CSV table of C-alpha atoms and ligand atoms in Angstrom, one decimal:
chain,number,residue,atom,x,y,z
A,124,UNK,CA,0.0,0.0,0.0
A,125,UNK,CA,1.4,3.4,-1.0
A,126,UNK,CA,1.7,5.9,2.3
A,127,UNK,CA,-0.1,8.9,2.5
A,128,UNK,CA,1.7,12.1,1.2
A,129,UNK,CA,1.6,14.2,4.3
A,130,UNK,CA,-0.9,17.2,4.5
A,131,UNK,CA,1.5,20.7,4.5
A,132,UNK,CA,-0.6,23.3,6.6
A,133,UNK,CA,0.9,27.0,7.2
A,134,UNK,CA,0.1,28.7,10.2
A,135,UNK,CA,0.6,31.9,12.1
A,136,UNK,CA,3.3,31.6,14.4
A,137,UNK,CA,1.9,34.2,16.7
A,138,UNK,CA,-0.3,37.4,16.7
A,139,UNK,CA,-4.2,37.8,16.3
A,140,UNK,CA,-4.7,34.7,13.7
A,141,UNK,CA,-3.0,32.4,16.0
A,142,UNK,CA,-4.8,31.9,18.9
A,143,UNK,CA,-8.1,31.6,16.6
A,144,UNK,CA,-6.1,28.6,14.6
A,145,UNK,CA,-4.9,26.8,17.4
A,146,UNK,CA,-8.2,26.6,19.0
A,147,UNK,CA,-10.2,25.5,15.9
A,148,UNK,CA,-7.8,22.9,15.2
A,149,UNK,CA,-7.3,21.7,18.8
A,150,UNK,CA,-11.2,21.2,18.9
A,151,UNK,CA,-10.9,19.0,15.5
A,152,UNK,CA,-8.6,16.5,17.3
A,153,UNK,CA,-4.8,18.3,16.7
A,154,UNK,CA,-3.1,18.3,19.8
A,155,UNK,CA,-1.1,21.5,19.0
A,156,UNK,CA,1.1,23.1,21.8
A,157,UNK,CA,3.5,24.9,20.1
A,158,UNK,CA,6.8,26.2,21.6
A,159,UNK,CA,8.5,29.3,21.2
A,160,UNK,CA,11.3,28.1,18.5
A,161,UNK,CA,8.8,25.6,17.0
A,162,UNK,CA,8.1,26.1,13.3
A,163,UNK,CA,7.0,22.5,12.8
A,164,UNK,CA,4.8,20.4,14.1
A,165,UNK,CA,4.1,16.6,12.9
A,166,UNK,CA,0.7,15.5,14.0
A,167,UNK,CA,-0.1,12.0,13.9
A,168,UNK,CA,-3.8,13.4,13.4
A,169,UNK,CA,-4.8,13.1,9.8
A,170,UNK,CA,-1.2,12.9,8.7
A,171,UNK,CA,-0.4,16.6,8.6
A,172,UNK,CA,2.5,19.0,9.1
A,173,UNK,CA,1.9,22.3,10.9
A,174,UNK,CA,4.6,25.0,9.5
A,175,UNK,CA,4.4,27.8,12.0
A,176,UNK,CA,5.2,31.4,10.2
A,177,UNK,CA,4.8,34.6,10.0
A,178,UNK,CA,1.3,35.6,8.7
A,179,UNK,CA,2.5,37.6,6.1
A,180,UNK,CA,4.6,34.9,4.4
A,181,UNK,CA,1.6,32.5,4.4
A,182,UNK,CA,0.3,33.6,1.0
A,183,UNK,CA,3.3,32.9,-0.5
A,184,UNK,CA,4.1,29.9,1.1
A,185,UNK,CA,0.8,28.2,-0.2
A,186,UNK,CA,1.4,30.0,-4.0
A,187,UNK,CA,4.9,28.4,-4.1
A,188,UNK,CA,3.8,25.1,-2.7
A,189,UNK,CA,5.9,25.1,-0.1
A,190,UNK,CA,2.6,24.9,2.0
A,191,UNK,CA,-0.5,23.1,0.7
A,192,UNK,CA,-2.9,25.1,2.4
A,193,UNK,CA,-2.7,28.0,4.7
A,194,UNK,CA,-5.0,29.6,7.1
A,195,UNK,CA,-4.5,33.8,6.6
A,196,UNK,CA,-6.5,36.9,7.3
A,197,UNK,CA,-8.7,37.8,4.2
A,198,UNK,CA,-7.2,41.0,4.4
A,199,UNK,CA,-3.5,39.6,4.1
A,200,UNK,CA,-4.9,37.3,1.1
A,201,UNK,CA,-6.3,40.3,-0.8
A,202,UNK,CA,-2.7,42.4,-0.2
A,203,UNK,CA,-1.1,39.3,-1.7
A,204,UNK,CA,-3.0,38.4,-4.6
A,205,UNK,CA,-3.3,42.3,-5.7
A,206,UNK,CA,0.5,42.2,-5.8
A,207,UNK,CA,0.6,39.2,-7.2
A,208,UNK,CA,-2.1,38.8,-9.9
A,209,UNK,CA,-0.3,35.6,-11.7
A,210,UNK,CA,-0.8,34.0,-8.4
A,211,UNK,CA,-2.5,30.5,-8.5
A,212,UNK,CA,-4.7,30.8,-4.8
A,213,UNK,CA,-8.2,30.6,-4.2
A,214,UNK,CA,-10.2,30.7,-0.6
A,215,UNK,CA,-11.6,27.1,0.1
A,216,UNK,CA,-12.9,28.1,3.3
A,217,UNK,CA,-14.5,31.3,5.6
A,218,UNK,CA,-13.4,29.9,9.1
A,219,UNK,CA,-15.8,32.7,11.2
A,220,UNK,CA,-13.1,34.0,13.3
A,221,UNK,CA,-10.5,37.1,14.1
A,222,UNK,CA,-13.1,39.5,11.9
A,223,UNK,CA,-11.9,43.1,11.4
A,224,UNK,CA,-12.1,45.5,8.7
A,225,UNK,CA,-9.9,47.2,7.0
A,226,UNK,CA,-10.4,51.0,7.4
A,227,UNK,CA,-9.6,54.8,6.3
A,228,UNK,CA,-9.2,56.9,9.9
A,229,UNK,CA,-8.9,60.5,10.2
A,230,UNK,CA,-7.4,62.7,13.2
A,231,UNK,CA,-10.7,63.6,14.9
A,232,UNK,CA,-10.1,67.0,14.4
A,233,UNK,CA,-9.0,66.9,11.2
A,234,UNK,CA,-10.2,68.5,7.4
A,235,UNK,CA,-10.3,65.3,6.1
A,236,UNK,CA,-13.8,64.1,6.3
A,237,UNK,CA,-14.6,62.3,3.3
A,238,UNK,CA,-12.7,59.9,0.7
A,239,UNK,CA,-12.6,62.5,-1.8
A,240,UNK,CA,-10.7,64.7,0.5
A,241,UNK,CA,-7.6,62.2,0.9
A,242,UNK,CA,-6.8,63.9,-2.5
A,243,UNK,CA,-3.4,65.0,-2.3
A,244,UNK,CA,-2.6,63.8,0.9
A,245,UNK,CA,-0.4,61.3,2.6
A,246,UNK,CA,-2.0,57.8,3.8
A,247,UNK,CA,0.0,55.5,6.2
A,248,UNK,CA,-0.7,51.8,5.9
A,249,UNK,CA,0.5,48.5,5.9
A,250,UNK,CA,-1.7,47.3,2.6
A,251,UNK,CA,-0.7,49.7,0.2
A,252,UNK,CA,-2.0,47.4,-2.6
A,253,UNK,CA,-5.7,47.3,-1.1
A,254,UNK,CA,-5.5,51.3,-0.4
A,255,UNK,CA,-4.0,51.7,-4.0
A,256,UNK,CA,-7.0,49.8,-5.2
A,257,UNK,CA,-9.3,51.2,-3.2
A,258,UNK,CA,-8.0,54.9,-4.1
A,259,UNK,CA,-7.8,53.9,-7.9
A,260,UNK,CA,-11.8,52.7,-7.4
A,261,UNK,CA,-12.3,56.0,-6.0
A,262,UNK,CA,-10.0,58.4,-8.7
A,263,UNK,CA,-8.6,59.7,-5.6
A,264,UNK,CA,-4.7,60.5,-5.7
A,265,UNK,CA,-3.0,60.1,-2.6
A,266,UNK,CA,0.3,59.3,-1.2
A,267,UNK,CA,0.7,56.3,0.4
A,268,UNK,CA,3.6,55.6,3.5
A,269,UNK,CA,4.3,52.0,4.2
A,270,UNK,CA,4.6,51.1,7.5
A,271,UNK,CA,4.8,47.4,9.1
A,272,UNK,CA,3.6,48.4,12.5
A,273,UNK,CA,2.5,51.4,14.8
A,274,UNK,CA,0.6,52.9,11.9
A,275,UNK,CA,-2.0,54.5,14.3
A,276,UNK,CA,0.8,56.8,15.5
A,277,UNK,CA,1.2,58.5,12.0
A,278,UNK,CA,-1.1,61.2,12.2
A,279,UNK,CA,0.5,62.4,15.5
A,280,UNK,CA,3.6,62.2,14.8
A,281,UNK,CA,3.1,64.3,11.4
A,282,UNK,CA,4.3,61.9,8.7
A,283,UNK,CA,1.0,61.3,7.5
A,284,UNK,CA,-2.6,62.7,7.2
A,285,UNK,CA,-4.7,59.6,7.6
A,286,UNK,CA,-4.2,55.5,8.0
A,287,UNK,CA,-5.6,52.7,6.7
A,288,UNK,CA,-5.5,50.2,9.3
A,289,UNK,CA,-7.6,46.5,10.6
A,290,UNK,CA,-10.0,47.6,13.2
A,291,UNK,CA,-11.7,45.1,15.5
A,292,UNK,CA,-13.0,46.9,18.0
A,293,UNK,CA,-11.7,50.7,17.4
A,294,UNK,CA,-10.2,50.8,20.6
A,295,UNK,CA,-6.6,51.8,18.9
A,296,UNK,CA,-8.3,54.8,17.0
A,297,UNK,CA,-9.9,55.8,20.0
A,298,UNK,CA,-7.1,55.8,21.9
A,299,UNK,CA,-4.9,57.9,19.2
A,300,UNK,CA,-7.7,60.1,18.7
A,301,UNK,CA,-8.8,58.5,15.0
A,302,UNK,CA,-12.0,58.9,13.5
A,303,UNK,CA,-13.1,55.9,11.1
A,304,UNK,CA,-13.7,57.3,7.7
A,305,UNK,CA,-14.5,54.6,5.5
A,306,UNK,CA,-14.4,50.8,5.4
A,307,UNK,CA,-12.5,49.6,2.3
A,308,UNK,CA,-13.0,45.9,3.4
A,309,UNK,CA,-14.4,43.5,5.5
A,310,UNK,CA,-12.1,40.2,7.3
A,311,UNK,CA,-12.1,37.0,8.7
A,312,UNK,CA,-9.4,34.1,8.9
A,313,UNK,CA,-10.0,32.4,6.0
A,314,UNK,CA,-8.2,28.8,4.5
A,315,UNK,CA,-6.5,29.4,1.2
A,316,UNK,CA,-5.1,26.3,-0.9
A,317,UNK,CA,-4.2,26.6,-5.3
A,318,UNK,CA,-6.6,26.1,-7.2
A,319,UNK,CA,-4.0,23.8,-9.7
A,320,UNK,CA,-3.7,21.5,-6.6
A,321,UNK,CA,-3.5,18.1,-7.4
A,322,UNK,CA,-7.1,15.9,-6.3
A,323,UNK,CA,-5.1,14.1,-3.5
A,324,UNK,CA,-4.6,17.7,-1.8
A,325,UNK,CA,-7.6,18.5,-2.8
A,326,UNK,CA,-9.4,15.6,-1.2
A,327,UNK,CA,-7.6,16.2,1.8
A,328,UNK,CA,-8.5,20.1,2.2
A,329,UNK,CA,-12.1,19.1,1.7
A,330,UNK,CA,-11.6,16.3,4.7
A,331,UNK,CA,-9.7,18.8,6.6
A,332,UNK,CA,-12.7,21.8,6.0
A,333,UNK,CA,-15.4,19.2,6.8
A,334,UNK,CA,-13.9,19.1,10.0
A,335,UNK,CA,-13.7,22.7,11.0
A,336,UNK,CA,-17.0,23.1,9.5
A,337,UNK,CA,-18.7,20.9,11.9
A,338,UNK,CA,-17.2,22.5,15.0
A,339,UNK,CA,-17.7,26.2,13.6
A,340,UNK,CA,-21.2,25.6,12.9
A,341,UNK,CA,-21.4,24.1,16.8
A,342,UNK,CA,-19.8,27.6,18.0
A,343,UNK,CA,-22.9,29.3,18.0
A,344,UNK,CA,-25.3,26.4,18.4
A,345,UNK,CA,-27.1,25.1,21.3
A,346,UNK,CA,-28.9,22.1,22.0
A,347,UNK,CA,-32.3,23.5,24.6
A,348,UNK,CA,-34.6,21.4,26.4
A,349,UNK,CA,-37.4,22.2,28.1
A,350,UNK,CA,-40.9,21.9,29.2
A,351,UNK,CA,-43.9,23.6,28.3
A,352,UNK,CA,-47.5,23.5,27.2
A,353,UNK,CA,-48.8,21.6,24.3
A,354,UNK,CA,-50.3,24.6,23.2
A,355,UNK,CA,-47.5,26.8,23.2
A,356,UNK,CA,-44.9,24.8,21.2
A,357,UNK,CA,-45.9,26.6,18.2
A,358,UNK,CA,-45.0,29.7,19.9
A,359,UNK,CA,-41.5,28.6,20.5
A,360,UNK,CA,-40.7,29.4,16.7
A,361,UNK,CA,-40.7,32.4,17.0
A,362,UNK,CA,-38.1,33.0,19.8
A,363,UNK,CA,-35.9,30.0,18.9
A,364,UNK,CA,-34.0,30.6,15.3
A,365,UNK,CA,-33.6,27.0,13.6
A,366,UNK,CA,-36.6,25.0,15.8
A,367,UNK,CA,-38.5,24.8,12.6
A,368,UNK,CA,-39.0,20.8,13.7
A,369,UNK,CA,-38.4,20.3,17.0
A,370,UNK,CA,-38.8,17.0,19.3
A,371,UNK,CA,-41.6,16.8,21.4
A,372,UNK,CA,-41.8,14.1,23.9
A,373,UNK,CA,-44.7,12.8,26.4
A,374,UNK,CA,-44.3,13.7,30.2
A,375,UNK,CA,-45.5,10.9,32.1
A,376,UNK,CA,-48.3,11.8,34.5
A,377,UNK,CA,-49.2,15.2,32.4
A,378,UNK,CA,-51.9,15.6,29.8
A,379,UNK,CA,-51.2,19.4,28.6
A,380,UNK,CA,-47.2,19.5,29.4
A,381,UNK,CA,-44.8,18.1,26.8
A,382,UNK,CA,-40.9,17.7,27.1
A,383,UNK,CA,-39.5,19.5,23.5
A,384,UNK,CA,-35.8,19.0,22.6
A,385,UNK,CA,-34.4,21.6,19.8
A,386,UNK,CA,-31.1,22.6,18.3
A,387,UNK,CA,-30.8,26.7,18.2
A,388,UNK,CA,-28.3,27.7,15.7
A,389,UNK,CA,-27.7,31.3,17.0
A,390,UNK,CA,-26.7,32.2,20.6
A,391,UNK,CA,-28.9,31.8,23.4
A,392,UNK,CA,-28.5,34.7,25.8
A,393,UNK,CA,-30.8,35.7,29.0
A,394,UNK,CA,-33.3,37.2,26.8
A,395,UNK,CA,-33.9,34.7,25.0
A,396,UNK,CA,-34.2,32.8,28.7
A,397,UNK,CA,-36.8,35.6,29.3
A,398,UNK,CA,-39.0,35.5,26.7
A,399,UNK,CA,-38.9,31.1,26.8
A,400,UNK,CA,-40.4,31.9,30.2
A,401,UNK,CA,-42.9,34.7,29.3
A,402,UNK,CA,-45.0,31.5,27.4
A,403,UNK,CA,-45.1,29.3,30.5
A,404,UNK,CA,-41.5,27.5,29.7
A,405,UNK,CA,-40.1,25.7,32.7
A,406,UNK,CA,-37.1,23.1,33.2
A,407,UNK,CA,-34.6,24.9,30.8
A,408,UNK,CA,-31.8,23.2,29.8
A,409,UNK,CA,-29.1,25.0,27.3
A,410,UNK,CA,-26.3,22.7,26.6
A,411,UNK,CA,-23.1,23.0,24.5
A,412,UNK,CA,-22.8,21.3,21.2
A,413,UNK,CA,-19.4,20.4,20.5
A,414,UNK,CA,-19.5,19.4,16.7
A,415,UNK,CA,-22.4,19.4,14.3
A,416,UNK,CA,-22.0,17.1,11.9
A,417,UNK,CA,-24.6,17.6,8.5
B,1892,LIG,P1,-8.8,47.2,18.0
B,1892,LIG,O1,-8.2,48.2,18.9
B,1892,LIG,O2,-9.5,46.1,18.6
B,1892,LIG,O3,-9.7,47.9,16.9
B,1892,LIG,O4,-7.6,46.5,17.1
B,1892,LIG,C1,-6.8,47.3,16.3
B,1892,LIG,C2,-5.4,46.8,16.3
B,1892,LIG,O5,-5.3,45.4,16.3
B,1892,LIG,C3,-4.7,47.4,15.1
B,1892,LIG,O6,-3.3,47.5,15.5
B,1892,LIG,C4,-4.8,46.3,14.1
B,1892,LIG,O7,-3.7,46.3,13.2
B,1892,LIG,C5,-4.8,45.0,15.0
B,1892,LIG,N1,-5.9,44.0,14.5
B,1892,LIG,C6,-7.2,44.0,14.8
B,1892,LIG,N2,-7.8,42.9,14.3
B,1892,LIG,C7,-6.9,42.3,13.6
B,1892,LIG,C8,-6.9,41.0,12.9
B,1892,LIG,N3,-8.0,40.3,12.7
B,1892,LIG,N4,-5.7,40.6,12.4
B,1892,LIG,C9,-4.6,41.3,12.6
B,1892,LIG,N5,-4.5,42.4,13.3
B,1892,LIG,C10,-5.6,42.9,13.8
C-alpha cells in the first residue's frame, strides 16, 4: 500500500490569527502546543504537518507550494493576490473568526472628512495594494507611506494625514484620537489552498474543511430542552431561530405539558431565557454542542 503524502498546513506563528487557529484545530482533534522556537509540528492526526510562520509569508508559502494550504487573514490574502495577480490561490474556506475590517481613519479634528478629500494627501498603511486599489476605485490621488507596524501613530507624529488600518473593535483609533472614515473591506481568517492542486490535496483540504466546519457551525449552536404546554410549542418558533422541527416528547403523568428538545443555531443569551419563560416554559436546559456534523 502506497503511504499517504503528508498534509503541509501553514500557520501563524503568533499574533491575532494564531490563537483563533490553534483553538479550531485543537477542537478538530490536533493536539497542538506549540513552543516558542517551533516552526513544525508533525501530527499524527490526519497525517499533517503544521509550519508555524509569519502571517504575512503564508500567502506565498501556499502559492509556491511550499505549503499546501494555509489559514491567513482575508485581508492579508487580498494584499497578496493584488500584488501578485499571476498567483495561483483561491479561498476554500471562511473559518468565522478574528473578523476586522480594513479602514480609512482621520485625526478627529482633522479637514479630512470624506474619501474625496484624501486627495493629495499622505495615507500610512500596511496594505498599500488594497488602499491603491481602493483609491484607484475611487479616482482619488494620494500618497501612500508603508509602515509594518504602529501605523495609528502616523497622524500624530506628522508623517502622515490619515491610515488605513484593521479595526476590530476601534479601541486603537480611540485611543490615538482617530475617527473611522471609510471601510474599504471586510475580514475574517480564512483557508487558502491553489486552485491547480493536485485531487489528493484537494481531497484532503475538503476532509480537513469538513472538519472545521462541523465544529464552527457548533460555535454558535445550542442544544435546549425544556418543558412547556402543548399549546404553546408553536410559539417557541418564533423565539428560537432553527426549531423549525423540534422533538416533542410525552411527560409521564401530564396531559397538557410536553418535554420538547431543539437545536438553536444562534446564541442563546438571558433574553432569550426571558422570553422562553414569558410563554409558561419551565425546566430549561441549554447545553453546549461540541460538533455538528450535517
Ligand atoms: P482594535 O483596537 O480592537 O480595533 O484593534 C486594532 C489593532 O489590532 C490594530 O493595530 C490592528 O492592526 C490590529 N488588529 C485588529 N484585528 C486584527 C486582525 N484580525 N488581524 C490582525 N491584526 C488585527
Amino acid at each position: 500500500m502506497t503511504e499517504q503524502k503528508r498534509l503541509r498546513v501553514a500557520l501563524q506563528k503568533s499574533g491575532k490569527l494564531s490563537e483563533g487557529s490553534l483553538d479550531l484545530l485543537n477542537k478538530c482533534s490536533f493536539k497542538l502546543r506549540p513552543a516558542k522556537n517551533h516552526y513544525l509540528i508533525q501530527s499524527k492526526e490526519m497525517n499533517t504537518d503544521f509550519l508555524m510562520i509569519r502571517d504575512d509569508d503564508i500567502p506565498g508559502f501556499v502559492d509556491s507550494n511550499a505549503s499546501d494550504i494555509g489559514i491567513v487573514g482575508e485581508n492579508g490574502y487580498i494584499e497578496y493576490i493584488l500584488e501578485n495577480p499571476e498567483h495561483d490561490l483561491e479561498i476554500m474556506a471562511k473559518l468565522k473568526f478574528a473578523a476586522c475590517r480594513l479602514s480609512i481613519a482621520a485625526a478627529h479634528d482633522s479637514e479630512i472628512k470624506t474619501v474625496v478629500d484624501l486627495a493629495g494627501k499622505t495615507i500610512a498603511t500596511s496594505y498599500p495594494e488594497t488602499l491603491r486599489d481602493f483609491l484607484n476605485k475611487h479616482q482619488v490621488k494620494a500618497r501612500i507611506l508603508v509602515m509594518h507596524g504602529s501605523v495609528e501613530l502616523a497622524p500624530k507624529i506628522a508623517i502622515a494625514d490619515a491610515i488605513c488600518d484593521l479595526v476590530s473593535t476601534g479601541t486603537t483609533l480611540k485611543e490615538n484620537g482617530l475617527v473611522e472614515l471609510e471601510v474599504i473591506l471586510e475580514s475574517e481568517a480564512v483557508l487558502i489552498g491553489r486552485r491547480s492542486a493536485s485531487n489528493e490535496i484537494r481531497q484532503r483540504t475538503e476532509e480537513l474543511i469538513y472538519r472545521l466546519q462541523s465544529v464552527i457551525d457548533a460555535k454558535d449552536s445550542k442544544y435546549i430542552m425544556l418543558h412547556i404546554d402543548k399549546d404553546n410549542v408553536s410559539k417557541l418558533k418564533e423565539i428560537l431561530p432553527g426549531c423549525e422541527s423540534p422533538t416533542v416528547l410525552h411527560l409521564h403523568g401530564s396531559d397538557n405539558k410536553v418535554a420538547v428538545h431543539v437545536v438553536s443555531k444562534e446564541g442563546v443569551f438571558w433574553d432569550t431565557i426571558a422570553k422562553l419563560r414569558s410563554i409558561g416554559a419551565s425546566s430549561i436546559l441549554v447545553l453546549p454542542i461540541e460538533k455538528m456534523m450535517e
